[in-house]
Amino acid sequence: EVQLVESGGGLVQPGGSLRLSCAASGFSFSTYSMNWVRQAPGKGLEWVSCITSSSSTMYYADSVKGRFTISRDNAKNSLYLQMNSLRDEDTAVYYCARVGEFWFFDSWGQGTLVTVSS
Amino acid sequence: DIQMTQSPSSLSASVGDRVTITCRASQGISNSLAWYQQKPGKVPKLLISAASTLRSGVPSRFSGSGSETDFTLTISSLQPEDVATYFCQKYNSAPLTFGGGTKVEIK
């Protein structure tokens, strides 16, 4: 069974930093591209970032480009999101999500809440 | 970047009604469109990929159609357990944009 478990969320002040982690199990992690998707309270889904299986390519939404960095450690079956220069509007539940050959999200974690507030 | 526009943003229908949700892409995306269902307080669930391919375990009352710029998600007979917000998502290339969502309620 595919499992994705996010951690690292919490309360952070504007301008601060946070690092999210996603632990994967139940599938061959190193062969899949992985993503972060977020959802602000009461709002819709927003794709944040994608990293290919070998970390050869990373993609970012314009709203986080230059502030967030996605990375992965295939030896540890883990995905990360380093978030710097956080803003109020980054407050959201952050989901780790898997994509296959075609980039729709076939598995999701339960999410971790990030709150940016003074 | 390609924008995804869903309509309506919300709807209320009776049990047994046929419900149709529309998703429009600002440029053609072939059939690279997925639909998700998110029940209150839950994680999104993939319903349909490639515009019309029902995922395993999804009830047959759900169907999808369309190509290039115009897509629809249809629930042929609305059930109480279908109360949720539905999102479309394009996946032909990054950015992997979602539509704004359609909240479905029971009248």
mmCIF file of N, CA and C in Angstrom, chain A residues 28-90:
data_model
loop_
_atom_site.group_PDB
_atom_site.id
_atom_site.type_symbol
_atom_site.label_atom_id
_atom_site.label_comp_id
_atom_site.label_asym_id
_atom_site.label_seq_id
_atom_site.Cartn_x
_atom_site.Cartn_y
_atom_site.Cartn_z
ATOM 1 N N SER A 28 8.145 1.899 -5.219
ATOM 2 C CA SER A 28 9.529 2.176 -5.586
ATOM 3 C C SER A 28 9.725 3.685 -5.747
ATOM 4 N N PHE A 29 10.020 4.330 -4.629
ATOM 5 C CA PHE A 29 10.074 5.796 -4.570
ATOM 6 C C PHE A 29 10.988 6.385 -5.641
ATOM 7 N N SER A 30 12.115 5.770 -5.865
ATOM 8 C CA SER A 30 13.137 6.338 -6.754
ATOM 9 C C SER A 30 12.725 6.378 -8.217
ATOM 10 N N THR A 31 11.599 5.757 -8.561
ATOM 11 C CA THR A 31 11.167 5.729 -9.957
ATOM 12 C C THR A 31 10.020 6.696 -10.251
ATOM 13 N N TYR A 32 9.593 7.447 -9.248
ATOM 14 C CA TYR A 32 8.457 8.355 -9.421
ATOM 15 C C TYR A 32 8.861 9.811 -9.237
ATOM 16 N N SER A 33 8.271 10.676 -10.039
ATOM 17 C CA SER A 33 8.338 12.110 -9.772
ATOM 18 C C SER A 33 7.402 12.428 -8.612
ATOM 19 N N MET A 34 7.787 13.416 -7.811
ATOM 20 C CA MET A 34 7.031 13.753 -6.603
ATOM 21 C C MET A 34 6.735 15.247 -6.568
ATOM 22 N N ASN A 35 5.682 15.580 -5.842
ATOM 23 C CA ASN A 35 5.182 16.951 -5.839
ATOM 24 C C ASN A 35 4.782 17.415 -4.449
ATOM 25 N N TRP A 36 4.697 18.730 -4.322
ATOM 26 C CA TRP A 36 4.024 19.366 -3.199
ATOM 27 C C TRP A 36 2.836 20.152 -3.753
ATOM 28 N N VAL A 37 1.693 19.961 -3.105
ATOM 29 C CA VAL A 37 0.465 20.678 -3.445
ATOM 30 C C VAL A 37 -0.045 21.284 -2.150
ATOM 31 N N ARG A 38 -0.550 22.516 -2.197
ATOM 32 C CA ARG A 38 -1.026 23.134 -0.960
ATOM 33 C C ARG A 38 -2.466 23.594 -1.095
ATOM 34 N N GLN A 39 -3.070 23.799 0.070
ATOM 35 C CA GLN A 39 -4.470 24.242 0.119
ATOM 36 C C GLN A 39 -4.630 25.203 1.286
ATOM 37 N N ALA A 40 -4.828 26.458 0.979
ATOM 38 C CA ALA A 40 -5.074 27.465 2.007
ATOM 39 C C ALA A 40 -6.429 27.188 2.665
ATOM 40 N N PRO A 41 -6.615 27.600 3.901
ATOM 41 C CA PRO A 41 -7.866 27.325 4.615
ATOM 42 C C PRO A 41 -9.088 27.780 3.831
ATOM 43 N N GLY A 42 -9.992 26.851 3.558
ATOM 44 C CA GLY A 42 -11.222 27.164 2.853
ATOM 45 C C GLY A 42 -11.066 27.471 1.372
ATOM 46 N N LYS A 43 -9.880 27.213 0.832
ATOM 47 C CA LYS A 43 -9.612 27.544 -0.580
ATOM 48 C C LYS A 43 -9.369 26.283 -1.405
ATOM 49 N N GLY A 44 -9.020 26.495 -2.669
ATOM 50 C CA GLY A 44 -8.797 25.388 -3.572
ATOM 51 C C GLY A 44 -7.377 24.838 -3.504
ATOM 52 N N LEU A 45 -7.091 23.927 -4.418
ATOM 53 C CA LEU A 45 -5.787 23.286 -4.472
ATOM 54 C C LEU A 45 -4.833 24.108 -5.331
ATOM 55 N N GLU A 46 -3.587 24.201 -4.893
ATOM 56 C CA GLU A 46 -2.557 24.921 -5.646
ATOM 57 C C GLU A 46 -1.314 24.045 -5.737
ATOM 58 N N TRP A 47 -0.927 23.692 -6.949
ATOM 59 C CA TRP A 47 0.327 22.975 -7.135
ATOM 60 C C TRP A 47 1.485 23.896 -6.787
ATOM 61 N N VAL A 48 2.485 23.358 -6.074
ATOM 62 C CA VAL A 48 3.608 24.154 -5.599
ATOM 63 C C VAL A 48 4.902 23.822 -6.344
ATOM 64 N N SER A 49 5.231 22.519 -6.420
ATOM 65 C CA SER A 49 6.533 22.157 -6.964
ATOM 66 C C SER A 49 6.570 20.683 -7.323
ATOM 67 N N CYS A 50 7.439 20.342 -8.273
ATOM 68 C CA CYS A 50 7.635 18.961 -8.707
ATOM 69 C C CYS A 50 9.121 18.684 -8.863
ATOM 70 N N ILE A 51 9.534 17.465 -8.530
ATOM 71 C CA ILE A 51 10.898 17.023 -8.754
ATOM 72 C C ILE A 51 10.852 15.670 -9.448
ATOM 73 N N THR A 52 11.653 15.519 -10.483
ATOM 74 C CA THR A 52 11.674 14.258 -11.209
ATOM 75 C C THR A 52 12.389 13.170 -10.407
ATOM 76 N N SER A 53 12.285 11.948 -10.863
ATOM 77 C CA SER A 53 12.725 10.801 -10.079
ATOM 78 C C SER A 53 14.203 10.850 -9.698
ATOM 79 N N SER A 54 15.033 11.338 -10.610
ATOM 80 C CA SER A 54 16.482 11.373 -10.349
ATOM 81 C C SER A 54 16.959 12.747 -9.898
ATOM 82 N N SER A 55 16.013 13.636 -9.613
ATOM 83 C CA SER A 55 16.315 15.025 -9.224
ATOM 84 C C SER A 55 16.937 15.835 -10.360
ATOM 85 N N SER A 56 16.775 15.368 -11.592
ATOM 86 C CA SER A 56 17.380 16.073 -12.708
ATOM 87 C C SER A 56 16.668 17.388 -13.016
ATOM 88 N N THR A 57 15.365 17.446 -12.732
ATOM 89 C CA THR A 57 14.591 18.649 -13.036
ATOM 90 C C THR A 57 13.628 18.968 -11.899
ATOM 91 N N MET A 58 13.546 20.250 -11.576
ATOM 92 C CA MET A 58 12.583 20.735 -10.598
ATOM 93 C C MET A 58 11.730 21.824 -11.243
ATOM 94 N N TYR A 59 10.475 21.859 -10.870
ATOM 95 C CA TYR A 59 9.550 22.862 -11.368
ATOM 96 C C TYR A 59 8.908 23.557 -10.169
ATOM 97 N N TYR A 60 8.588 24.829 -10.353
ATOM 98 C CA TYR A 60 7.980 25.597 -9.266
ATOM 99 C C TYR A 60 6.844 26.468 -9.786
ATOM 100 N N ALA A 61 5.838 26.657 -8.945
ATOM 101 C CA ALA A 61 4.818 27.664 -9.216
ATOM 102 C C ALA A 61 5.451 29.046 -9.101
ATOM 103 N N ASP A 62 4.954 29.986 -9.883
ATOM 104 C CA ASP A 62 5.504 31.347 -9.832
ATOM 105 C C ASP A 62 5.409 31.938 -8.429
ATOM 106 N N SER A 63 4.383 31.540 -7.691
ATOM 107 C CA SER A 63 4.142 32.120 -6.365
ATOM 108 C C SER A 63 5.219 31.739 -5.344
ATOM 109 N N VAL A 64 6.009 30.702 -5.631
ATOM 110 C CA VAL A 64 7.026 30.269 -4.664
ATOM 111 C C VAL A 64 8.433 30.265 -5.255
ATOM 112 N N LYS A 65 8.549 30.537 -6.531
ATOM 113 C CA LYS A 65 9.856 30.496 -7.205
ATOM 114 C C LYS A 65 10.826 31.459 -6.535
ATOM 115 N N GLY A 66 12.024 30.962 -6.257
ATOM 116 C CA GLY A 66 13.040 31.783 -5.612
ATOM 117 C C GLY A 66 12.980 31.748 -4.094
ATOM 118 N N ARG A 67 11.908 31.225 -3.527
ATOM 119 C CA ARG A 67 11.763 31.139 -2.069
ATOM 120 C C ARG A 67 11.743 29.694 -1.579
ATOM 121 N N PHE A 68 11.160 28.797 -2.354
ATOM 122 C CA PHE A 68 11.031 27.384 -1.967
ATOM 123 C C PHE A 68 12.000 26.543 -2.795
ATOM 124 N N THR A 69 12.504 25.472 -2.172
ATOM 125 C CA THR A 69 13.370 24.533 -2.866
ATOM 126 C C THR A 69 12.909 23.111 -2.582
ATOM 127 N N ILE A 70 12.635 22.371 -3.638
ATOM 128 C CA ILE A 70 12.242 20.966 -3.498
ATOM 129 C C ILE A 70 13.478 20.092 -3.659
ATOM 130 N N SER A 71 13.517 19.010 -2.893
ATOM 131 C CA SER A 71 14.630 18.065 -3.010
ATOM 132 C C SER A 71 14.154 16.688 -2.573
ATOM 133 N N ARG A 72 14.979 15.698 -2.797
ATOM 134 C CA ARG A 72 14.614 14.333 -2.409
ATOM 135 C C ARG A 72 15.865 13.547 -2.093
ATOM 136 N N ASP A 73 15.695 12.488 -1.314
ATOM 137 C CA ASP A 73 16.772 11.553 -0.991
ATOM 138 C C ASP A 73 16.215 10.164 -1.270
ATOM 139 N N ASN A 74 16.560 9.615 -2.417
ATOM 140 C CA ASN A 74 16.001 8.314 -2.798
ATOM 141 C C ASN A 74 16.482 7.187 -1.880
ATOM 142 N N ALA A 75 17.642 7.337 -1.289
ATOM 143 C CA ALA A 75 18.141 6.317 -0.357
ATOM 144 C C ALA A 75 17.300 6.270 0.914
ATOM 145 N N LYS A 76 16.691 7.402 1.242
ATOM 146 C CA LYS A 76 15.857 7.481 2.444
ATOM 147 C C LYS A 76 14.365 7.494 2.122
ATOM 148 N N ASN A 77 14.015 7.340 0.853
ATOM 149 C CA ASN A 77 12.605 7.383 0.425
ATOM 150 C C ASN A 77 11.908 8.633 0.950
ATOM 151 N N SER A 78 12.563 9.751 0.805
ATOM 152 C CA SER A 78 12.049 10.985 1.383
ATOM 153 C C SER A 78 12.064 12.148 0.407
ATOM 154 N N LEU A 79 11.047 12.988 0.546
ATOM 155 C CA LEU A 79 10.876 14.214 -0.228
ATOM 156 C C LEU A 79 10.906 15.387 0.743
ATOM 157 N N TYR A 80 11.436 16.510 0.293
ATOM 158 C CA TYR A 80 11.562 17.679 1.167
ATOM 159 C C TYR A 80 11.087 18.941 0.455
ATOM 160 N N LEU A 81 10.714 19.928 1.267
ATOM 161 C CA LEU A 81 10.426 21.258 0.748
ATOM 162 C C LEU A 81 11.008 22.269 1.726
ATOM 163 N N GLN A 82 12.049 22.959 1.290
ATOM 164 C CA GLN A 82 12.637 24.022 2.088
ATOM 165 C C GLN A 82 11.923 25.319 1.731
ATOM 166 N N MET A 83 11.300 25.938 2.735
ATOM 167 C CA MET A 83 10.507 27.145 2.502
ATOM 168 C C MET A 83 11.165 28.310 3.232
ATOM 169 N N ASN A 84 11.614 29.291 2.476
ATOM 170 C CA ASN A 84 12.246 30.492 3.034
ATOM 171 C C ASN A 84 11.406 31.722 2.738
ATOM 172 N N SER A 85 11.709 32.802 3.425
ATOM 173 C CA SER A 85 11.008 34.085 3.223
ATOM 174 C C SER A 85 9.503 33.892 3.212
ATOM 175 N N LEU A 86 8.995 33.175 4.213
ATOM 176 C CA LEU A 86 7.577 32.827 4.252
ATOM 177 C C LEU A 86 6.695 34.053 4.420
ATOM 178 N N ARG A 87 5.532 33.987 3.776
ATOM 179 C CA ARG A 87 4.559 35.077 3.791
ATOM 180 C C ARG A 87 3.235 34.580 4.380
ATOM 181 N N ASP A 88 2.405 35.525 4.774
ATOM 182 C CA ASP A 88 1.087 35.153 5.295
ATOM 183 C C ASP A 88 0.348 34.240 4.305
ATOM 184 N N GLU A 89 0.468 34.556 3.035
ATOM 185 C CA GLU A 89 -0.285 33.820 2.016
ATOM 186 C C GLU A 89 0.249 32.405 1.764
ATOM 187 N N ASP A 90 1.339 32.040 2.410
ATOM 188 C CA ASP A 90 1.839 30.659 2.331
ATOM 189 C C ASP A 90 1.150 29.750 3.349
#
